Coordinates of C-alpha atoms in Angstrom, one line a residue:
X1 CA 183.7 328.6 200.2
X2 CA 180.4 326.6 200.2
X3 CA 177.6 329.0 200.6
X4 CA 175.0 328.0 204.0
X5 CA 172.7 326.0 202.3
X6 CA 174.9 324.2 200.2
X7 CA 176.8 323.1 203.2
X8 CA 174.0 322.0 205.0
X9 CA 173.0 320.2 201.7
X10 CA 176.0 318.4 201.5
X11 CA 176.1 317.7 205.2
X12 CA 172.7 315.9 205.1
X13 CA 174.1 313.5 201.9
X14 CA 177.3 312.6 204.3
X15 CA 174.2 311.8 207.2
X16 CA 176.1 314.2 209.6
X17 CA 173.3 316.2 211.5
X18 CA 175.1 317.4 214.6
X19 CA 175.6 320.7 212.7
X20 CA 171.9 321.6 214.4
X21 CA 172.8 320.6 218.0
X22 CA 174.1 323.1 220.9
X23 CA 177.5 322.9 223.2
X24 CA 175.4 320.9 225.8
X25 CA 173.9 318.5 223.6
X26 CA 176.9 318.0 221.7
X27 CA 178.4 316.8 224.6
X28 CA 176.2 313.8 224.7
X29 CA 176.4 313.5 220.9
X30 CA 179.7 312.5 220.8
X31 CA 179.2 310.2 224.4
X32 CA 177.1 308.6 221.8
X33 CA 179.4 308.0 219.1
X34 CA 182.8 307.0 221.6
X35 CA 180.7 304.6 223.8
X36 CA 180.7 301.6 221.3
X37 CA 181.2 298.4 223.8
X38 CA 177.9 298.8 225.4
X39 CA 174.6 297.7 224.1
X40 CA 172.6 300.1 226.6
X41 CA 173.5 303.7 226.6
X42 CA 171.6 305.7 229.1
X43 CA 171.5 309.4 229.2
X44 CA 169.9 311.8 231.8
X45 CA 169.0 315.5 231.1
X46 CA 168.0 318.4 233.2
X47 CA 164.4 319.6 232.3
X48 CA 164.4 321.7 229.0
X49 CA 168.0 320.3 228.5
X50 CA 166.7 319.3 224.6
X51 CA 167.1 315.8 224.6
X52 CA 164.1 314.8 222.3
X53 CA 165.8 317.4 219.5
X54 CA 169.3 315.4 220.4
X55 CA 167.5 311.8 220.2
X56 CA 165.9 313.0 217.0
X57 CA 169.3 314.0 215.1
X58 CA 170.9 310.6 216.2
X59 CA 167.7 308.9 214.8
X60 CA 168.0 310.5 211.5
X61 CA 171.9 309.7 211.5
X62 CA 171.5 306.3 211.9
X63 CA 168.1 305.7 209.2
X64 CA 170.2 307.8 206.8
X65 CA 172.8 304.7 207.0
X66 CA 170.5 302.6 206.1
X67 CA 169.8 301.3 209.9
X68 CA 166.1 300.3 211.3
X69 CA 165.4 302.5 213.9
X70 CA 162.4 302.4 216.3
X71 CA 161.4 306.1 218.4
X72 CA 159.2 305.1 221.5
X73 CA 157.8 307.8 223.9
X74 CA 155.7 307.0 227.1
X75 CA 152.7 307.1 225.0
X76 CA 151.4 308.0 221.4
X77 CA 149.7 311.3 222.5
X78 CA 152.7 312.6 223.4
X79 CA 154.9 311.8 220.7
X80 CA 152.5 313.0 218.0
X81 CA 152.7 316.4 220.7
X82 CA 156.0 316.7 221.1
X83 CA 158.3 314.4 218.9
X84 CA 156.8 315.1 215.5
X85 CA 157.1 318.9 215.9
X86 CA 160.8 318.3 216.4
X87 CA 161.2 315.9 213.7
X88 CA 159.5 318.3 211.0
X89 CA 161.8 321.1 212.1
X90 CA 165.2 318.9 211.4
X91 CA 163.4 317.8 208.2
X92 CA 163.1 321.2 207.1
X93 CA 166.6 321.6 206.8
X94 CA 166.8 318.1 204.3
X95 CA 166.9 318.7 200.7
X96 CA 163.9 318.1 199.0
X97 CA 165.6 315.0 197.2
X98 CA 166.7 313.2 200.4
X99 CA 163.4 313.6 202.6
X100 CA 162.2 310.6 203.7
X101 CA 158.2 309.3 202.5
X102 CA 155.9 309.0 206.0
X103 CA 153.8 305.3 206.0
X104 CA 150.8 306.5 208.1
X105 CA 149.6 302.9 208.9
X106 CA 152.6 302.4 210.7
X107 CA 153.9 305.5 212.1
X108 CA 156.8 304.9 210.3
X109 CA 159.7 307.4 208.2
X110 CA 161.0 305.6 205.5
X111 CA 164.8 307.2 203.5
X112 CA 165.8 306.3 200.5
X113 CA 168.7 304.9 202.2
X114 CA 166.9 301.9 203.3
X115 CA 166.8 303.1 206.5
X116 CA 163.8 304.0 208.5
X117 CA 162.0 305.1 211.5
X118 CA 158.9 303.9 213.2
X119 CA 157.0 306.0 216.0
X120 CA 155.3 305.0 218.7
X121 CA 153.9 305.3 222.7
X122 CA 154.1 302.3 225.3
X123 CA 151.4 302.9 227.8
X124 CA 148.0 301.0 228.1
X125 CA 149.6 298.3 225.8
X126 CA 151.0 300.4 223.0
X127 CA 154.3 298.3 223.3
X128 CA 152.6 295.2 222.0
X129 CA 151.6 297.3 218.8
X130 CA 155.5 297.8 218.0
X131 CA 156.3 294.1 217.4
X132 CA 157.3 292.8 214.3
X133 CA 159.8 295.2 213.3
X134 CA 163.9 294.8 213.2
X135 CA 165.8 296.6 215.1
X136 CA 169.4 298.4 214.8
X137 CA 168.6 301.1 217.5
X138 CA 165.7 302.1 219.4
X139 CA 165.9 305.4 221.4
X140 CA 163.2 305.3 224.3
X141 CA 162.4 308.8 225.1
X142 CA 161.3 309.8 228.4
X143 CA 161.4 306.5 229.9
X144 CA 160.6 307.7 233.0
X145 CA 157.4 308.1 232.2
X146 CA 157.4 304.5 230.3
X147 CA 154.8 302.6 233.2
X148 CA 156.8 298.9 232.2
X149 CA 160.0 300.2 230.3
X150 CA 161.2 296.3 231.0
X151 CA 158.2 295.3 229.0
X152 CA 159.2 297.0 226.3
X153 CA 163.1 296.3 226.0
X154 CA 162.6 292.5 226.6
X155 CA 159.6 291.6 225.3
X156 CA 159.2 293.7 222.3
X157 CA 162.9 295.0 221.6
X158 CA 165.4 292.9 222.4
X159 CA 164.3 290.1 220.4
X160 CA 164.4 292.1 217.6
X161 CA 167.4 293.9 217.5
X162 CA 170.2 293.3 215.7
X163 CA 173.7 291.4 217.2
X164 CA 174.9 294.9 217.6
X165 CA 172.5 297.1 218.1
X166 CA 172.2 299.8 220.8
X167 CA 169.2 300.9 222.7
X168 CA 169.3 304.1 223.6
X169 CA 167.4 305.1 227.5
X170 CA 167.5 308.7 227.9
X171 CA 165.2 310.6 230.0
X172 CA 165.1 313.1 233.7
X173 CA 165.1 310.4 236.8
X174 CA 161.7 309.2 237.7
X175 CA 159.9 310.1 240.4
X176 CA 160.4 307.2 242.1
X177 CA 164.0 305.0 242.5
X178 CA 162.2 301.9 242.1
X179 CA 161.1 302.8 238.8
X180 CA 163.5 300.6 236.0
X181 CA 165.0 303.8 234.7
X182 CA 166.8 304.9 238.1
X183 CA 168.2 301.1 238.3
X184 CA 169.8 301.9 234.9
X185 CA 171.1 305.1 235.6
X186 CA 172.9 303.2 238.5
X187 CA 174.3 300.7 236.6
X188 CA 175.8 302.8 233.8
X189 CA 177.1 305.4 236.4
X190 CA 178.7 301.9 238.5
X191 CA 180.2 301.0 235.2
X192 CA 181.3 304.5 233.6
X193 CA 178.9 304.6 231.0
X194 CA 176.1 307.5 231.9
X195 CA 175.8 310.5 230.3
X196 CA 174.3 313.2 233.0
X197 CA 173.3 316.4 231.9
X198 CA 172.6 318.7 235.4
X199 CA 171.4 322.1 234.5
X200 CA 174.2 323.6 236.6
X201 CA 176.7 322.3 233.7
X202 CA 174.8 323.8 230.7
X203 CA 176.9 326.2 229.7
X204 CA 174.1 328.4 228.2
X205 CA 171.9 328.7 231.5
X206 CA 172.8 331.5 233.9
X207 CA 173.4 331.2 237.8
X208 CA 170.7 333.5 237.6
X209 CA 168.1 331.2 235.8
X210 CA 169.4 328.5 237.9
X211 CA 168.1 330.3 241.3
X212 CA 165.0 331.3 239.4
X213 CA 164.7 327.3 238.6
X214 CA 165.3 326.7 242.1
X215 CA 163.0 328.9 243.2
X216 CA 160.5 327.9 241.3
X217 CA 160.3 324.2 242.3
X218 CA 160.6 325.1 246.1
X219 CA 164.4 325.6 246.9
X220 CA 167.4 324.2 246.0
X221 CA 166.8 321.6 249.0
X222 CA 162.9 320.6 247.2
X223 CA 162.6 317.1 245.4
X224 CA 161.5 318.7 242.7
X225 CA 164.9 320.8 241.9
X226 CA 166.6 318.0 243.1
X227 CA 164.5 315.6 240.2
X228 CA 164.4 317.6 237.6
X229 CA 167.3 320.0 237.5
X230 CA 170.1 318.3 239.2
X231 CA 169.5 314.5 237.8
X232 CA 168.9 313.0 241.3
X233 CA 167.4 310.2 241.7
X234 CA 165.1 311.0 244.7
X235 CA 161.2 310.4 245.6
X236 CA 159.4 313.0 244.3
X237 CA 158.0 314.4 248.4
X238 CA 155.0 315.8 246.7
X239 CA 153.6 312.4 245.7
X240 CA 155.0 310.2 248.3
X241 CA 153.1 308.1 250.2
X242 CA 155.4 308.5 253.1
X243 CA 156.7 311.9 252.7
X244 CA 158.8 311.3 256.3
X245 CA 161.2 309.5 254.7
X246 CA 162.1 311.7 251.8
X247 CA 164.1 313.6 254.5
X248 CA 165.2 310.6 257.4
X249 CA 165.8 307.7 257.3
X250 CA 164.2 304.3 258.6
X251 CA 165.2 303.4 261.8
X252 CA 166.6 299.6 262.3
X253 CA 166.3 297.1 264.8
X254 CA 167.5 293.9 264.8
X255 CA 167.1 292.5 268.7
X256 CA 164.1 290.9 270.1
X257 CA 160.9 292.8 270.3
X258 CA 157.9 292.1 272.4
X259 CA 154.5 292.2 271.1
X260 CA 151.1 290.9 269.7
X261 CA 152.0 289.8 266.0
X262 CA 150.7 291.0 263.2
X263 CA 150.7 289.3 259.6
X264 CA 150.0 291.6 256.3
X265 CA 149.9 290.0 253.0
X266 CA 149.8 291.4 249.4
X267 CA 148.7 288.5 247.0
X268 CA 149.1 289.3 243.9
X269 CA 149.4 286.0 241.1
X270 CA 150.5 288.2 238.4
X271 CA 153.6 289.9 240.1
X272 CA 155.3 290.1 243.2
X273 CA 153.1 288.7 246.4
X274 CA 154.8 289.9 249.9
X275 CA 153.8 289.0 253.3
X276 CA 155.3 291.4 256.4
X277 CA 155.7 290.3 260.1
X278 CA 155.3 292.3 262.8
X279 CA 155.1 292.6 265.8
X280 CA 153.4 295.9 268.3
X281 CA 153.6 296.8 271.5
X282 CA 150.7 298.6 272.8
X283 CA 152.1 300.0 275.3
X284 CA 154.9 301.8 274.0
X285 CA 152.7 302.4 270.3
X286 CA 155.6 300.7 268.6
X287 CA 155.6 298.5 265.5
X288 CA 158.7 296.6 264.6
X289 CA 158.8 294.5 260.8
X290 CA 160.8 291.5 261.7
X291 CA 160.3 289.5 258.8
X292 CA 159.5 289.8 255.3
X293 CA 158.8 286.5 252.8
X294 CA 158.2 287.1 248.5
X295 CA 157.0 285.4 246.0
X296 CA 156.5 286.1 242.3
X297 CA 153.6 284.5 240.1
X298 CA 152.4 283.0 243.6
X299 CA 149.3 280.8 244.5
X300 CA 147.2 280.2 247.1
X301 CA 149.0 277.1 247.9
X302 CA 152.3 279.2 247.8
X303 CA 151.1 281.5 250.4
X304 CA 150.1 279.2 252.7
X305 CA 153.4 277.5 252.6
X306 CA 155.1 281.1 253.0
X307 CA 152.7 281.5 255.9
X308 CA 153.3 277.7 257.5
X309 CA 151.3 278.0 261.2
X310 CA 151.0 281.4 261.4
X311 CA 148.5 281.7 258.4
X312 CA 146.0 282.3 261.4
X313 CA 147.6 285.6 262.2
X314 CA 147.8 287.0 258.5
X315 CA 145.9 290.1 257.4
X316 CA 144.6 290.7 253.7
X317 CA 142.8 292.8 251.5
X318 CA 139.1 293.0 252.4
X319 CA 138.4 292.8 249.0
X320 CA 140.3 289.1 248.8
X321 CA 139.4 287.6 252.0
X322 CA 136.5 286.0 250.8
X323 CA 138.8 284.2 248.0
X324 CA 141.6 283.4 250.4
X325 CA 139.4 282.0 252.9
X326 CA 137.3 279.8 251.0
X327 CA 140.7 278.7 249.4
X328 CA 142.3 278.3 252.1
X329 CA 139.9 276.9 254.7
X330 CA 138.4 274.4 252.1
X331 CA 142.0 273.6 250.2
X332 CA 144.7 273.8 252.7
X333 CA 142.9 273.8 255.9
X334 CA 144.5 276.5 256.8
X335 CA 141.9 279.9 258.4
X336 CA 143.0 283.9 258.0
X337 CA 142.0 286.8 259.7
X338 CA 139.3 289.2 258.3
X339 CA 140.6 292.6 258.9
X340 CA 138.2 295.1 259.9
X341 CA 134.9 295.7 257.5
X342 CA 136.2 299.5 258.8
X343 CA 139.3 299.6 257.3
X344 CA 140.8 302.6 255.7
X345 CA 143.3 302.7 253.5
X346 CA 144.2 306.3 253.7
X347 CA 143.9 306.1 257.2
X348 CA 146.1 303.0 258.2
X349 CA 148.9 305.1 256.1
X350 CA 148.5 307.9 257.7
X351 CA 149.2 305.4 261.0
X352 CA 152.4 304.4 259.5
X353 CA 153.2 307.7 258.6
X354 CA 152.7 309.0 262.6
X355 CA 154.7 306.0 263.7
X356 CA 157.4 307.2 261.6
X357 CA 157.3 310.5 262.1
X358 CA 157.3 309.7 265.9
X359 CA 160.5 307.1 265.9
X360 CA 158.3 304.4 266.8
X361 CA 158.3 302.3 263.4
X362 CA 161.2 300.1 263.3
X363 CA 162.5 297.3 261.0
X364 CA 165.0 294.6 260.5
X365 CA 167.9 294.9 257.8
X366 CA 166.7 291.8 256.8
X367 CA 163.5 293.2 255.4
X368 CA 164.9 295.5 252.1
X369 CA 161.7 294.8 250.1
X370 CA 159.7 296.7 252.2
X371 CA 161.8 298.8 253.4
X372 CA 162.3 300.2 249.5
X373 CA 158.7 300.2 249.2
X374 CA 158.6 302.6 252.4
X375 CA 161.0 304.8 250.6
X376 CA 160.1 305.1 247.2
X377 CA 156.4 304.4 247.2
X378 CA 154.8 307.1 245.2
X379 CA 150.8 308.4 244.5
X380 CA 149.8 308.6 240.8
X381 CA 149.6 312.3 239.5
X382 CA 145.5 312.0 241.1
X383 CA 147.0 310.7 244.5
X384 CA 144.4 307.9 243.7
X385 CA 146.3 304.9 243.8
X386 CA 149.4 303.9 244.5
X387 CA 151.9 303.6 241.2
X388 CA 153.7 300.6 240.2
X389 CA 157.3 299.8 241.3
X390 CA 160.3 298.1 239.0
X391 CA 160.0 294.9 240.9
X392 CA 156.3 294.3 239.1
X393 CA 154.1 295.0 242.1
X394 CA 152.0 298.1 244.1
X395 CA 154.5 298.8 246.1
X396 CA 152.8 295.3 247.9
X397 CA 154.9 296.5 251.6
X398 CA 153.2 298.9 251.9
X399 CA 149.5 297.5 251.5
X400 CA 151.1 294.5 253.4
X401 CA 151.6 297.3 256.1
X402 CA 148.4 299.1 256.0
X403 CA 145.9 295.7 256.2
X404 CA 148.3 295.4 259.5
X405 CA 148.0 299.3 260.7
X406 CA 144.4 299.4 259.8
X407 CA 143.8 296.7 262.8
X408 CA 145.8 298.3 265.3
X409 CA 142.6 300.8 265.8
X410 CA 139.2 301.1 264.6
X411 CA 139.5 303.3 261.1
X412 CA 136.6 304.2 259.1
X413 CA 135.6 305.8 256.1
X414 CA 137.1 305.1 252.5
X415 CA 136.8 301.7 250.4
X416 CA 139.3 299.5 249.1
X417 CA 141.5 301.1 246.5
X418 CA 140.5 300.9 243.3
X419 CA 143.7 298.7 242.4
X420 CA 142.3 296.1 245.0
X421 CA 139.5 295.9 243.4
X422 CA 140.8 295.3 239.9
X423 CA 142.8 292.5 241.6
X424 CA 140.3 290.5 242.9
X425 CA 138.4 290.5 239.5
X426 CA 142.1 289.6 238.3
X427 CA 142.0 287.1 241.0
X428 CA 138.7 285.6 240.4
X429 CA 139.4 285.0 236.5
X430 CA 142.9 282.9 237.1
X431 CA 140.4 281.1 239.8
X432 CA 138.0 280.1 236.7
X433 CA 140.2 279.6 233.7
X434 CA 143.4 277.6 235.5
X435 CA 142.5 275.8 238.1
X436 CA 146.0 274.9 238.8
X437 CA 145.7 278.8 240.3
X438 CA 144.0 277.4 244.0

């Protein structure tokens, strides 16, 4: 009988790690292993669940057969905090003879196998510093947390990855179900393929620890619980930007409304531009979305086409109304509205939040972009500014919706956000360097 660590020695020189893992994560080992026809394996994991440790062990498996592996985290910081403890304590248990050399320059673990493993984060542009590299798997850890994880896989992995390599998403569900990650988890639970770890089905947590979990996040009933304990995809209430509608539901309307119309539009010429039509009645406080139109990568020209004879009714940003009027007015002939030099942000969401809350905020079915933005919009961690959603835009209904809401009343107080304003710079660039932009 092979004495402890000769078995782990010879273990290690057959590249079979899962030895170090526990019940719950060698459930999701072996998902791993049996789920060969798909190219995009996505696993979700209760809080504290161990899923780095896991994604770590099925790294070193597949550089110790010789594969080219790539380890991303949301960004560097965090992966020299958290991943690299983890991957010293499984190299611990290597023999001294099979421990790969670390290339600094590169972040990179290189076996004697001809395998290896390069490190990195993919926030504030670390994804562009991971190109160059082939790929036979790449684990994205936390992805979540990954601000634009379909950067990342199509830009800077796919093209690199070999005919049948795997990319591995595994993460909890984001705090928001536009974010990329909670369109994956639905796809691979549609077709079969997720692995979903709830902490009510790890064998080595107590009911007791789970009510203390629960407890802890607010109730079993909180977001928060819900999140990061059960695997729901759900809009995290504490950073909504409509908290009413973590807990109802929009109500829908699809006959005639009367009212004075009201035009918002988001312009945004790197991502997804959105214009929302509306229509109030004063007298019963009562806004009704009739009408939605999108455009990605628009221009001014496309805009006013979008808008047709009703650009004179449409609402933007104070911040771009300058821009879109002198385009407009000296381009396309075509005049919008200023919206109120008073206009507050904060405030005019706070009006869509009171028309919500009081069943007097309606929309057509035929309106689902802004509709999802209502739902899943979500504050950074500062409640600054809004986040980004998966369809490459700020949540553009709902600024659409506030330029509108913010005119219904005389607001006052804060200025623009500060996204707006890094738009308009954005804006007033494309205007200089392509003219093809106007």
């Amino acid at each position: 009988m092979l004495k402890p660590n000769k078995a782990r020695e010879a273990l290690w020189k057959r590249g079979k790690l899962g030895w170090m893992l526990r019940p719950h994560q060698l459930r999701a080992y072996e998902h791993f292993y049996n789920v060969r026809e798909v190219s995009h394996l996505v696993m979700t994991f209760h809080r504290g669940a161990g899923k780095t440790f896991l994604a770590n062990i099925l790294a070193d498996e597949a550089a110790l057969a010789g594969k080219k592996v790539m380890y991303v985290g949301p960004n560097e910081k965090l992966v020299r905090a958290i991943t690299f403890p983890v991957t010293r304590q499984i190299l611990q248990t290597c023999p001294r003879d099979m421990r790969p050399t670390w290339r600094k320059e590169d972040s990179m673990l290189l076996w004697s196998t001809g395998g290896s493993t390069r490190f990195g984060g993919a926030n504030a542009g670390g994804s562009d510093n991971l190109r160059g590299q082939d790929i036979d798997v790449a684990f994205i850890d936390e992805e979540a947390y990954v601000d634009d994880p379909d950067y990342l896989i199509n830009s800077v992995i796919i093209p690199r990855l070999s005919p049948n390599g795997k990319i591995v998403h595994i993460s909890t569900p984001p705090t928001s179900p536009s974010h990329p990650f909670a369109a994956r988890m639905r796809q691979a639970e549609a077709e079969g393929y997720l692995f979903k770890l709830p902490v009510t089905e790890n064998p080595l947590i107590s009911r007791e620890q789970v009510e203390r979990f629960a407890k802890e996040a607010g109730g079993r009933t909180s977001t928060a619980f819900r999140r990061e304990q059960l695997c729901e995809i759900v809009t995290e209430e504490k950073l909504a930007v409509i908290p009413e509608l973590v807990h109802k539901q929009i109500l829908f309307l699809e006959s005639d409304f009367p009212g004075e119309e009201y035009i918002g539009v988001h312009f945004d010429p790197t991502g997804l531009s959105l214009i929302v039509f509306s229509r109030y009645n004063e007298e019963t406080d009562h806004l009704h979305v009739y009408e939605e139109k999108t455009a990605r990568w628009a221009t001014l020209r496309t805009v006013a086409q979008l808008l047709g004879n009703r650009a004179d009714k449409a609402l933007v940003s104070s911040v771009v109304t300058e821009e879109f009027r002198r385009n407009f007015a000296v381009q396309h002939d075509i005049g919008v509205r200023n919206i109120e030099k008073t206009y507050d942000p904060k405030a005019a969401i706070d009006v869509i939040r009171t028309l919500i809350d009081h069943n007097r905020f309606t929309v057509s079915a035929s309106c689902p972009v802004t509709r999802r933005h209502l739902t899943d919009a979500v504050w950074n961690d500062q409640k600054t500014k809004l986040t980004t959603s998966g369809d490459e835009s700020f949540f553009g209904g709902i600024s659409a919706l506030s330029y509108i809401t913010g005119n219904l009343g005389g607001f006052h107080g804060a200025e623009p956000r500060a996204h707006e304003m890094q738009n308009l710079e954005m804006v007033r660039n494309i205007f200089r360097a392509h003219p093809w932009a106007r």
